[in-house]
GROMACS .gro file of C-alpha atoms in nm:
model
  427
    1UNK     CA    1  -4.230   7.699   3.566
    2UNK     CA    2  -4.501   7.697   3.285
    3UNK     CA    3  -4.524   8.043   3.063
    4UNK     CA    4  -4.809   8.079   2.817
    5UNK     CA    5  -4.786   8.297   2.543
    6UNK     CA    6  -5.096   8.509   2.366
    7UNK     CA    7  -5.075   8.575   2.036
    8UNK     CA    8  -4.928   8.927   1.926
    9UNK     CA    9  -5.189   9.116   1.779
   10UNK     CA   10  -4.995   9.440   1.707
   11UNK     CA   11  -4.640   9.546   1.576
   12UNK     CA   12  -4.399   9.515   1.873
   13UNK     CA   13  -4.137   9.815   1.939
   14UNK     CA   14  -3.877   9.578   2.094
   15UNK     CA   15  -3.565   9.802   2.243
   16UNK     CA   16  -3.314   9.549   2.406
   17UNK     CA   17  -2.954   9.514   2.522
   18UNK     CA   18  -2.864   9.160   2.406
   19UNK     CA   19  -2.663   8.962   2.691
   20UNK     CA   20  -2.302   8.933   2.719
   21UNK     CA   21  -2.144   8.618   2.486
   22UNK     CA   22  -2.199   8.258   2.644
   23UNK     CA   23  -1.923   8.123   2.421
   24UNK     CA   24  -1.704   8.380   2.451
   25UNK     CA   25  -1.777   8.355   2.853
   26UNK     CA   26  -1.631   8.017   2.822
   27UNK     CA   27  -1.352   8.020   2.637
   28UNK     CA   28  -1.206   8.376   2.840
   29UNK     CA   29  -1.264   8.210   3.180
   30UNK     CA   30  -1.067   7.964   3.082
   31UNK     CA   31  -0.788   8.160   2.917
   32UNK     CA   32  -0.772   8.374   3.253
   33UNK     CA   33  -0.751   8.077   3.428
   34UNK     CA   34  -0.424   7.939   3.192
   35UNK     CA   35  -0.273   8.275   3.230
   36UNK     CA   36   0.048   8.392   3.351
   37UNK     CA   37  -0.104   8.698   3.560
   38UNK     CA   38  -0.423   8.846   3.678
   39UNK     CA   39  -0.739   8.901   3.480
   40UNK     CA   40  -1.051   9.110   3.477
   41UNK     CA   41  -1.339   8.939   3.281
   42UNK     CA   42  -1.573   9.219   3.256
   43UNK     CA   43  -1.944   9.193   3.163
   44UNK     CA   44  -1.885   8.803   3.186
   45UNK     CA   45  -2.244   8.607   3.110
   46UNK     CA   46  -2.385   8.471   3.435
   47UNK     CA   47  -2.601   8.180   3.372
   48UNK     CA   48  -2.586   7.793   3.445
   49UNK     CA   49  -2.331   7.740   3.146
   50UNK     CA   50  -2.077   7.940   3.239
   51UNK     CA   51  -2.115   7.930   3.594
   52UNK     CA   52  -2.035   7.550   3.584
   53UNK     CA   53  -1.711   7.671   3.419
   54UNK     CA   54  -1.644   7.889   3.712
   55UNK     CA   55  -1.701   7.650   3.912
   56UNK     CA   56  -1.499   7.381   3.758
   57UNK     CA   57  -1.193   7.575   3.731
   58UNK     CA   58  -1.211   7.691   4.120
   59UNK     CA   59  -1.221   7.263   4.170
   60UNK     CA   60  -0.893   7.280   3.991
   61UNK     CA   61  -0.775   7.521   4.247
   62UNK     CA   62  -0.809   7.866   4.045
   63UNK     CA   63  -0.829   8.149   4.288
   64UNK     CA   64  -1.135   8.366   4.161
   65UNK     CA   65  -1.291   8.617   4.310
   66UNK     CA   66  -1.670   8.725   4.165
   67UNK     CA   67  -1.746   9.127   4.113
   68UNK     CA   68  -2.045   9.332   4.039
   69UNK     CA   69  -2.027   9.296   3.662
   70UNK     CA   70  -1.674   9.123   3.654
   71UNK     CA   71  -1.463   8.813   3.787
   72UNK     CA   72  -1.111   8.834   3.898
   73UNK     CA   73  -0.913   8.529   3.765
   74UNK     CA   74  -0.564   8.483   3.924
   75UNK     CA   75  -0.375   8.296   3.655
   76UNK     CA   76  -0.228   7.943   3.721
   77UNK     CA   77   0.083   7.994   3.414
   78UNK     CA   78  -0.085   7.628   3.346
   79UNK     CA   79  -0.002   7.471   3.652
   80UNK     CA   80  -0.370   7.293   3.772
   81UNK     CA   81  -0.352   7.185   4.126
   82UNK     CA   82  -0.694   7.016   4.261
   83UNK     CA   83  -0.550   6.915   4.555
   84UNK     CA   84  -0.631   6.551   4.514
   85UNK     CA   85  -0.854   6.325   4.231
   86UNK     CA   86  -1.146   6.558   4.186
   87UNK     CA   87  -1.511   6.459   4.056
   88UNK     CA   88  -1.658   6.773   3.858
   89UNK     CA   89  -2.068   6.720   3.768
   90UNK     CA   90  -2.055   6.942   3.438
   91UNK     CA   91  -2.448   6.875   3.438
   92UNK     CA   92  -2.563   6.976   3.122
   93UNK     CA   93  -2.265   7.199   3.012
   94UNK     CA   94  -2.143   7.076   2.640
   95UNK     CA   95  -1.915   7.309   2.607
   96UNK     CA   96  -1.786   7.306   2.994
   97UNK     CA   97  -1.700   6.922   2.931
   98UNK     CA   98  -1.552   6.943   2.617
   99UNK     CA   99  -1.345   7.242   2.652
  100UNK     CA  100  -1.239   7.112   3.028
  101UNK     CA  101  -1.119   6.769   2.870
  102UNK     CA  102  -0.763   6.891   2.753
  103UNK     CA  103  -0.752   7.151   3.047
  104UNK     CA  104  -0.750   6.840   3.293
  105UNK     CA  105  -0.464   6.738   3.143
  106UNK     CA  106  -0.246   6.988   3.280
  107UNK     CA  107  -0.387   6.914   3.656
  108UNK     CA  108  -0.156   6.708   3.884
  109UNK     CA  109  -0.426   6.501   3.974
  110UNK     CA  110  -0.696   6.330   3.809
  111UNK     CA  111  -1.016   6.433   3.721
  112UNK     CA  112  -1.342   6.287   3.654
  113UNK     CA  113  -1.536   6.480   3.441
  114UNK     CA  114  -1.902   6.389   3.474
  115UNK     CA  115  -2.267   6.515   3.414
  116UNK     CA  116  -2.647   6.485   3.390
  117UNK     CA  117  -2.844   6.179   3.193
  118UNK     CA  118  -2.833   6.385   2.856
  119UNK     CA  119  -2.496   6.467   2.898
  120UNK     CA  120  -2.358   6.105   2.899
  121UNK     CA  121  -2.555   6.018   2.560
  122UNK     CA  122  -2.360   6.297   2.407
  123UNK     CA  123  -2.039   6.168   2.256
  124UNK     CA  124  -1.692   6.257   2.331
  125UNK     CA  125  -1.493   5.954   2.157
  126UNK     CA  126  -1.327   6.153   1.875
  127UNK     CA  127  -1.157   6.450   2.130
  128UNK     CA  128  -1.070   6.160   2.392
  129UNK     CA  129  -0.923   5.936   2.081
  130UNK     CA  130  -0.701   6.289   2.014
  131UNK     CA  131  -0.575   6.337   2.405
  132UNK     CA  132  -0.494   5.976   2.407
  133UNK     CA  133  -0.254   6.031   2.114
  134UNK     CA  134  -0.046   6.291   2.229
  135UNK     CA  135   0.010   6.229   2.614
  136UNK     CA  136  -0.342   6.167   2.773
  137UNK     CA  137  -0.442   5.923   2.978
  138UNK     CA  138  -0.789   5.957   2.954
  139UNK     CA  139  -1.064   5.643   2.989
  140UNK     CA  140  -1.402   5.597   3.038
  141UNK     CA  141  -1.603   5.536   3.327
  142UNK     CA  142  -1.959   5.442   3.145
  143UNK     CA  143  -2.006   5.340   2.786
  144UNK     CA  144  -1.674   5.364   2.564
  145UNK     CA  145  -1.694   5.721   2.371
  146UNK     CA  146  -1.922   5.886   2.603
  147UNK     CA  147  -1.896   6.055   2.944
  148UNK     CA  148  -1.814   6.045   3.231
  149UNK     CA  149  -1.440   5.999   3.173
  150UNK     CA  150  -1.127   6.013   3.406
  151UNK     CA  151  -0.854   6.204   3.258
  152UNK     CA  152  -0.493   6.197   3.400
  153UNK     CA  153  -0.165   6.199   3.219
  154UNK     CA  154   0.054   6.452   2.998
  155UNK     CA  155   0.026   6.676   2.777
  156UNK     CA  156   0.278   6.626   2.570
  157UNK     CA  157   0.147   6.762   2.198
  158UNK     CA  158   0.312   6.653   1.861
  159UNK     CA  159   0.104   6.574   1.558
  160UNK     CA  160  -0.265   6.464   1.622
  161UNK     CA  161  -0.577   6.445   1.354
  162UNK     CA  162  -0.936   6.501   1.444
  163UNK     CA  163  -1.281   6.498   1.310
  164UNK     CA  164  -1.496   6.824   1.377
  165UNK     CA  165  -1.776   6.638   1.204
  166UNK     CA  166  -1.966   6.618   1.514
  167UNK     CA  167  -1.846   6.956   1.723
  168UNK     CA  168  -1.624   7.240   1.696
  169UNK     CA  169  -1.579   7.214   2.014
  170UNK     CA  170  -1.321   6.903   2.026
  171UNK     CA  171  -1.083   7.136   1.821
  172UNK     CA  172  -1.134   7.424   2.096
  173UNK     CA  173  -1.057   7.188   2.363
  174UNK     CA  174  -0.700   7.122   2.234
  175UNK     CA  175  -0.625   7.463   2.068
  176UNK     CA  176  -0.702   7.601   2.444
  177UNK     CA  177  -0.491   7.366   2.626
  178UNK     CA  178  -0.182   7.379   2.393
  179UNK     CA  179   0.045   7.639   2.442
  180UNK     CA  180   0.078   7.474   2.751
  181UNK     CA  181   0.215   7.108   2.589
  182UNK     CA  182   0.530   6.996   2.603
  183UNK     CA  183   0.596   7.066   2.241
  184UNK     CA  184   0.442   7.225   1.959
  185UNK     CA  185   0.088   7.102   1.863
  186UNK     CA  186   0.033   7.073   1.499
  187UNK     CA  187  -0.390   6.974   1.466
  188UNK     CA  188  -0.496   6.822   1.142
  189UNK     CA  189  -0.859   6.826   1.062
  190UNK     CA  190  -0.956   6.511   0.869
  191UNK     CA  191  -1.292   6.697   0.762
  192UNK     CA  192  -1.461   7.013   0.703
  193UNK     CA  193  -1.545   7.146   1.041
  194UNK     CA  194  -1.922   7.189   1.161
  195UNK     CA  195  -2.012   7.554   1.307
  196UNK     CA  196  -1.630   7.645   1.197
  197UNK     CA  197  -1.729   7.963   1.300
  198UNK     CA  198  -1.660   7.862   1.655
  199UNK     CA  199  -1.340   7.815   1.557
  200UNK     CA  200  -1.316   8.156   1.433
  201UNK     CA  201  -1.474   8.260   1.837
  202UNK     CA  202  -1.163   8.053   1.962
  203UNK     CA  203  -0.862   8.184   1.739
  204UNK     CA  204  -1.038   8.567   1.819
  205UNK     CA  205  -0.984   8.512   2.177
  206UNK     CA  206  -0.678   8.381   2.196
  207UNK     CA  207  -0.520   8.642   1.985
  208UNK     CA  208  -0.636   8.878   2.243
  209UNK     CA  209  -0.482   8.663   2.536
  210UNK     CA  210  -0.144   8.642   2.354
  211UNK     CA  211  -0.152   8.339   2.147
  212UNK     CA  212  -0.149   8.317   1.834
  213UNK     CA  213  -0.247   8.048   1.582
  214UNK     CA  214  -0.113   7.933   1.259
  215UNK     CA  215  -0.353   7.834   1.060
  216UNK     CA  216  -0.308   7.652   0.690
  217UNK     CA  217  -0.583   7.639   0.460
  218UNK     CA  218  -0.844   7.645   0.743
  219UNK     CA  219  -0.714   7.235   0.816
  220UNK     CA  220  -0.426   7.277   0.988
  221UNK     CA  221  -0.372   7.491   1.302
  222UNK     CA  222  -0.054   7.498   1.433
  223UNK     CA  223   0.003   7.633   1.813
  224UNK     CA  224   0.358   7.714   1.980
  225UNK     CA  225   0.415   7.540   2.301
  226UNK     CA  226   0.549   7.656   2.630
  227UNK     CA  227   0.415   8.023   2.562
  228UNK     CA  228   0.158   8.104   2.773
  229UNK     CA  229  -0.150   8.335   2.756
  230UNK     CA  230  -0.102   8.619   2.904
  231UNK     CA  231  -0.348   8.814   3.194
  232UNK     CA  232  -0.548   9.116   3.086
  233UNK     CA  233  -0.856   9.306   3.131
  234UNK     CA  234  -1.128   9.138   2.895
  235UNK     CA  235  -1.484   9.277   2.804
  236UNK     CA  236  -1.715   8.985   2.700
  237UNK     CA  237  -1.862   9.078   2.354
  238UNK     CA  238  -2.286   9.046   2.335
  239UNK     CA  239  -2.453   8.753   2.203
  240UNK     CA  240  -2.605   8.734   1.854
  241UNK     CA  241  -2.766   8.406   1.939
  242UNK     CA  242  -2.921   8.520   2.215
  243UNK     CA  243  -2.989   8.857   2.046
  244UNK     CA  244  -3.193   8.634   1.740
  245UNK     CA  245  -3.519   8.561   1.953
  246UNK     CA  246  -3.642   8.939   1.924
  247UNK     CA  247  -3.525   8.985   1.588
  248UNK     CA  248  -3.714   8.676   1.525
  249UNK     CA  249  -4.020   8.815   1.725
  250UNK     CA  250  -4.042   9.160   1.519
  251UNK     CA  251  -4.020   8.884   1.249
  252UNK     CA  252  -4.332   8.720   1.303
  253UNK     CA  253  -4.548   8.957   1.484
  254UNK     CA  254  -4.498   9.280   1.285
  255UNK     CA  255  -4.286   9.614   1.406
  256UNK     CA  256  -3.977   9.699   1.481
  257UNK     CA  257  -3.692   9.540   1.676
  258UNK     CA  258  -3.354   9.712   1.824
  259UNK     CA  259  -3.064   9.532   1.965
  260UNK     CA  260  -2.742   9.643   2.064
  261UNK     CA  261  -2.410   9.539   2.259
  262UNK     CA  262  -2.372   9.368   1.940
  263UNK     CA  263  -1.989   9.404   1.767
  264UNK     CA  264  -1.985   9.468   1.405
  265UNK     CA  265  -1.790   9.222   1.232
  266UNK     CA  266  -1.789   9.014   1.532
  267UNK     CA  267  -1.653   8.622   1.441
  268UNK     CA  268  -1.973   8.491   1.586
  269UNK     CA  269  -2.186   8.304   1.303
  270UNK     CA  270  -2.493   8.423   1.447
  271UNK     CA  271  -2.417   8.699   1.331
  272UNK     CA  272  -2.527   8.645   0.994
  273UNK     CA  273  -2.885   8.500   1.154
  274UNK     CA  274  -3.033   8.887   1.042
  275UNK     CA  275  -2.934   8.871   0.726
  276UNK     CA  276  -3.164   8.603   0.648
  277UNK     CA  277  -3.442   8.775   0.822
  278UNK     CA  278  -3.350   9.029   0.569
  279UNK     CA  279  -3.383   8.770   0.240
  280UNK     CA  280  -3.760   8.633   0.391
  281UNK     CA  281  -3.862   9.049   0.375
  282UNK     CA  282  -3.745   9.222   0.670
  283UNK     CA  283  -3.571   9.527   0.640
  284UNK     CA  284  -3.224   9.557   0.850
  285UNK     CA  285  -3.052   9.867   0.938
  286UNK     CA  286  -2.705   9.906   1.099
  287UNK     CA  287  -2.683  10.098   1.465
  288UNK     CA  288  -2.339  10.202   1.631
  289UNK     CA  289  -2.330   9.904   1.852
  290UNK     CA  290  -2.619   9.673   1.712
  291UNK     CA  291  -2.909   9.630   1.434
  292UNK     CA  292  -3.251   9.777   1.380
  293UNK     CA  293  -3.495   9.497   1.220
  294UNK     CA  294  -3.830   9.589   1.078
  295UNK     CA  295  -4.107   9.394   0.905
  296UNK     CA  296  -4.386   9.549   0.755
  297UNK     CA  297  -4.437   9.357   0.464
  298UNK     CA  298  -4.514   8.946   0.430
  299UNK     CA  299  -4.285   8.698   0.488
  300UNK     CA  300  -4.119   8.419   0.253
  301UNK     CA  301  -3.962   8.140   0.214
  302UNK     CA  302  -3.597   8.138   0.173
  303UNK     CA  303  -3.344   7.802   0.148
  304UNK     CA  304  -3.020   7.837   0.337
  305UNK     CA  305  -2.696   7.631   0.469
  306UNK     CA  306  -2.694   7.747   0.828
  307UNK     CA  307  -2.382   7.496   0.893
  308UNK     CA  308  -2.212   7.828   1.023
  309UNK     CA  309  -2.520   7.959   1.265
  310UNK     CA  310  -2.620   7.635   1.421
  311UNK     CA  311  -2.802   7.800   1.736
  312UNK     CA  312  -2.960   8.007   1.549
  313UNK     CA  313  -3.132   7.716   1.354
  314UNK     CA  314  -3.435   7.654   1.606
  315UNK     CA  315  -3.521   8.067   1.575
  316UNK     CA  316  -3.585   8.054   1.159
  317UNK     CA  317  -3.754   7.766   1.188
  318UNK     CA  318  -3.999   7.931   1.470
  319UNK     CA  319  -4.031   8.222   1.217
  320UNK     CA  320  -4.057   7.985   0.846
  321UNK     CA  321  -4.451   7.828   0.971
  322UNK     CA  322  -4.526   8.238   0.945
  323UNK     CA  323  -4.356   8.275   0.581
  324UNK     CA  324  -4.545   8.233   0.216
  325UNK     CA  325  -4.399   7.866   0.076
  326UNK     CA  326  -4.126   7.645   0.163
  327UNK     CA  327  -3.812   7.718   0.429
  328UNK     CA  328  -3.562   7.481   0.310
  329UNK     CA  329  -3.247   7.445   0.588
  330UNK     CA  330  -2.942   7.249   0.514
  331UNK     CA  331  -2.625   7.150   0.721
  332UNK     CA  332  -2.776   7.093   1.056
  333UNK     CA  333  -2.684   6.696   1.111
  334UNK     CA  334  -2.472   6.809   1.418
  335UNK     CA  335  -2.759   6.989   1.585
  336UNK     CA  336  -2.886   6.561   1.679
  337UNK     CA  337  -2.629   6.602   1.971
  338UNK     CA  338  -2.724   6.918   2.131
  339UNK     CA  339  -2.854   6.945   2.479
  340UNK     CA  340  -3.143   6.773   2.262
  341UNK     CA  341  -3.204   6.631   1.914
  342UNK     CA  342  -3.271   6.924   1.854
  343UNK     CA  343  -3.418   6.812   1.433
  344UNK     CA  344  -3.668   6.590   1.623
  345UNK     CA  345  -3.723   6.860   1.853
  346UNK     CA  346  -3.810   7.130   1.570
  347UNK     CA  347  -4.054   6.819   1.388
  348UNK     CA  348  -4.228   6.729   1.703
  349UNK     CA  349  -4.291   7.121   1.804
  350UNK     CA  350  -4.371   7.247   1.451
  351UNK     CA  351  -4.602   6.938   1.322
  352UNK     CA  352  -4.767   6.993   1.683
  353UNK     CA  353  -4.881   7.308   1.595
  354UNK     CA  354  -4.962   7.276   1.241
  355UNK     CA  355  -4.725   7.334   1.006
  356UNK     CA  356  -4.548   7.029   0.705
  357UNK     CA  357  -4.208   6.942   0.857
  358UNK     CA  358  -3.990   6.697   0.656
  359UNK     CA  359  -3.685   6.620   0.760
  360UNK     CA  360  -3.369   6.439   0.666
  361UNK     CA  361  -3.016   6.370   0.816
  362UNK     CA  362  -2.893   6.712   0.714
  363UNK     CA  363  -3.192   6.923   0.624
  364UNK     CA  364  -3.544   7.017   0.688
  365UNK     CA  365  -3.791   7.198   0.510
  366UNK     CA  366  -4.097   7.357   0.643
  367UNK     CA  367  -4.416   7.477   0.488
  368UNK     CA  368  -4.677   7.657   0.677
  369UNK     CA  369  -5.006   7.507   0.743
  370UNK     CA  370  -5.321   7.562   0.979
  371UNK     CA  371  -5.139   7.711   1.320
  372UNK     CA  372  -5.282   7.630   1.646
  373UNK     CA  373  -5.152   7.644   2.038
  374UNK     CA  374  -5.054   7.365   2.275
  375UNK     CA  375  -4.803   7.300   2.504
  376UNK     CA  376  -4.420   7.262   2.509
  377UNK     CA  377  -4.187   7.054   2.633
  378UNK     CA  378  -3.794   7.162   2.546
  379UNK     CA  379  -3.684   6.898   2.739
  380UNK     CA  380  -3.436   7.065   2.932
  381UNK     CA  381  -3.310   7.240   2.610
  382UNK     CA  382  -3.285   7.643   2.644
  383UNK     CA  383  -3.306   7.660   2.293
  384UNK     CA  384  -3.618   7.506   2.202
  385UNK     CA  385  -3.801   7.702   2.491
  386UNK     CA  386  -3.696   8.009   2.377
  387UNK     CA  387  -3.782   7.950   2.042
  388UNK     CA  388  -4.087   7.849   2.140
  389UNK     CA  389  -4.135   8.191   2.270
  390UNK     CA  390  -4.131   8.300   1.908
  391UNK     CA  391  -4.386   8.093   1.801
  392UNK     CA  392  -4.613   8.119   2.107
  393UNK     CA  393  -4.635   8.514   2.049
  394UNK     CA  394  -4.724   8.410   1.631
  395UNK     CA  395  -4.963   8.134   1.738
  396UNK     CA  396  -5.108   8.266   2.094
  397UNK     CA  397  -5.216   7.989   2.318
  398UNK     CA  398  -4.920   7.854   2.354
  399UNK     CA  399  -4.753   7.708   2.744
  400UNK     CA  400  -4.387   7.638   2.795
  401UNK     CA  401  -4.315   7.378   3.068
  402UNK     CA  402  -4.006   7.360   3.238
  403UNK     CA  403  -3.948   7.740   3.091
  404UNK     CA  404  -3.697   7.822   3.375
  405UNK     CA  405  -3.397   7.608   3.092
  406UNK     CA  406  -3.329   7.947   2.956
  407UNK     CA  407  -3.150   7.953   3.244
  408UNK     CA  408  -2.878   7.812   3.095
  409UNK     CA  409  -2.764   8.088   2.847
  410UNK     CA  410  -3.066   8.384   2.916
  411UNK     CA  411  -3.113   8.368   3.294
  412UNK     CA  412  -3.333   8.754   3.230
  413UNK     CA  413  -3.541   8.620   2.899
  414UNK     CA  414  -3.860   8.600   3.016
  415UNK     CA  415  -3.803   8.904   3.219
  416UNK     CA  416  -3.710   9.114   2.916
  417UNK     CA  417  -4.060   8.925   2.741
  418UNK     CA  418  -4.181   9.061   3.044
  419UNK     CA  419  -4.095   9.416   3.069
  420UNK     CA  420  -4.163   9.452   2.703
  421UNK     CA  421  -4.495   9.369   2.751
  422UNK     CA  422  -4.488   8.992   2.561
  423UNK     CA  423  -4.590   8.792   2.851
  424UNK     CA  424  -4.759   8.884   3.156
  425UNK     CA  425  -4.574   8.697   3.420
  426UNK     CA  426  -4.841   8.451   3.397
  427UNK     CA  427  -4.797   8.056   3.462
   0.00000   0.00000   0.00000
């Protein structure tokens, strides 16, 4: 699927409901699944992400039953039986592989955790290093420190150190498997975490399915074993990543945008995305269950860590080309193993079009130049595309290939470009 964009010639007057939470999708499917009990997961996000979740944790013999608007998880109390050595293809699921690492540990079979090309470049070393340490019996299949990986043994928890410095998510993984270890599990952090906000997602909803965390000085997160989350009804919070792209749009094309199912106060880093909207010239106003952006003045440059907000880096930098001087972002050296490098990706897309990129291993800064269309590849990545939306409606002539990625987190995003009038179902 190819969508081309036109440029944007007057204000928008964007009113949109932003999408339920992929990451909190994730993580509650997965508590449900752990659970001693029934749960509800209402407003769950339905895309390719999540749905590989689903999927993985029926292959590990989780009863689930699919509703209008909700999934019924019957819990397992943490016992995972697959029925046999199971192969799950995670395809281009991050989060579904990394998170699903430590929960294989508690199957009583093994399981081969696998996925697409991109997916085995993407490493995995430090969180399989950390299962190996306290029970796991977990070894490679490919090239040492990457997927696809067989994991069998215990879980038998104890004392294990990590490094964050590549994802979050290898923390997530064994905070979610370990109340159901063998004895308490006591993770050190050797470094500051990237996106520690994620963290923040994780602790969030586990306190709401029972557990609780002790955490020391934000290094050390101590979690009590043999105590089980515990089955509930659960609505899925909206998504301020997802929920950035039409802020971003009202950004760069003029107007006014309003999005709600957004939680004040909500852990998600994301949230803070707005708030530098606000610092380029935008002005932000608070609604009972969302934000009101407008921008009716011109746009500048701002410098900002964004170490907290990481998929939310793509959307500034597809609003910065449209900003007076230099947008200088920092902390972003993780964001080289995303679905795609996604620095090079914001260089090879921005330069394309016109404006100064520079980048480094942590930062890039760009400065506007002489804007013009052309075409986009993501390369499978959901993120790039629907940044690229952003520009495309600055820029105009602008074509997306392969825009059907969005798929992955915003199955109904060119639909809602649609409806709004911002693309006219043209490929």
């Amino acid at each position: 699927m190819i969508v081309r964009l036109e440029k944007r010639t007057t204000p928008v007057d964007l009113q949109v409901r932003a999408p339920p939470s992929k990451s909190y999708t994730h993580r509650a499917l997965i508590a449900a699944a752990l659970a001693e009990g029934d749960s509800m997961i209402i407003e769950p996000l339905v895309a390719e992400d999540t749905l590989l979740t689903l999927s993985a944790l029926r292959q590990l013999g989780v009863d689930i039953e699919e509703r209008e608007n909700k999934i019924l998880i019957r819990g397992t109390g943490g016992v995972l039986s697959p029925g046999g050595r199971v192969t799950i293809d995670l395809k281009n699921s991050g989060t579904s592989m990394r998170l699903l690492a430590s929960v294989a540990l508690l199957a009583d079979q093994p399981v081969v955790l696998t996925g697409s090309e991109r997916m085995c470049e993407r490493p995995i070393g430090e969180l399989v290093s950390a299962l190996n340490a306290i029970g796991g019996k977990v070894r490679y299949l490919g090239r040492e420190g990457y997927p696809p990986i067989e994991v069998s043994g215990r879980l038998l928890g104890g004392n294990v150190a990590i490094s964050p410095a590549i994802s979050s998510q290898f923390v997530t993984s064994l905070l979610m498997a370990a109340p159901y270890a063998e004895e308490d599990l006591i993770i050190t952090l050797r470094e500051q975490s990237v996106s520690a906000s994620y963290l923040d997602i994780t602790l969030d909803l586990m306190a709401s399915f029972g557990i609780s965390v002790n955490v020391d000085a934000g290094k050390t997160f101590s979690v009590e074993s043999k105590k089980p989350f515990t089955g509930r009804s659960y609505e899925v919070e909206g998504d301020y990543s997802s929920a950035s792209y039409f802020f971003a749009i009202a950004a760069v094309c003029g107007g006014v945008a309003a999005v709600t199912n957004l939680k004040p106060g909500s852990p998600q880093g994301d949230r803070q995305f707005i708030s530098l909207l606000g610092e380029m010239g935008c002005r932000v106003s608070s609604l009972e269950n969302g934000y009101r952006l407008i921008r009716d003045c011109p746009l500048i440059g701002i410098t900002s860590d964004m170490s907290g907000m990481p998929d939310t880096v793509q959307t500034l930098a597809a609003v910065a080309p449209f900003a007076s001087g230099t947008t200088v972002i920092r902390g972003i050296a993780h964001l080289r193993h995303k679905e795609s490098d996604r620095i090079a990706a914001i260089e090879e897309v921005l330069s394309g079009f016109g404006a100064d990129v520079a980048t480094s291993e942590n930062s890039l800064s760009i400065t506007p130049g002489e804007l013009h269309g052309g075409v986009i590849d993501p390369a499978n990545d959901h993120r790039t595309a629907m940044s690229g939306a952003v520009l495309g409606l600055g820029i105009g002539d602008v074509s997306i290939t392969n825009a059907e990625c969005v798929g992955k987190s915003y199955p109904k995003f060119w639909d809602i470009l649609k409806g709004a009038g911002l693309w006219n179902g043209m490929s």
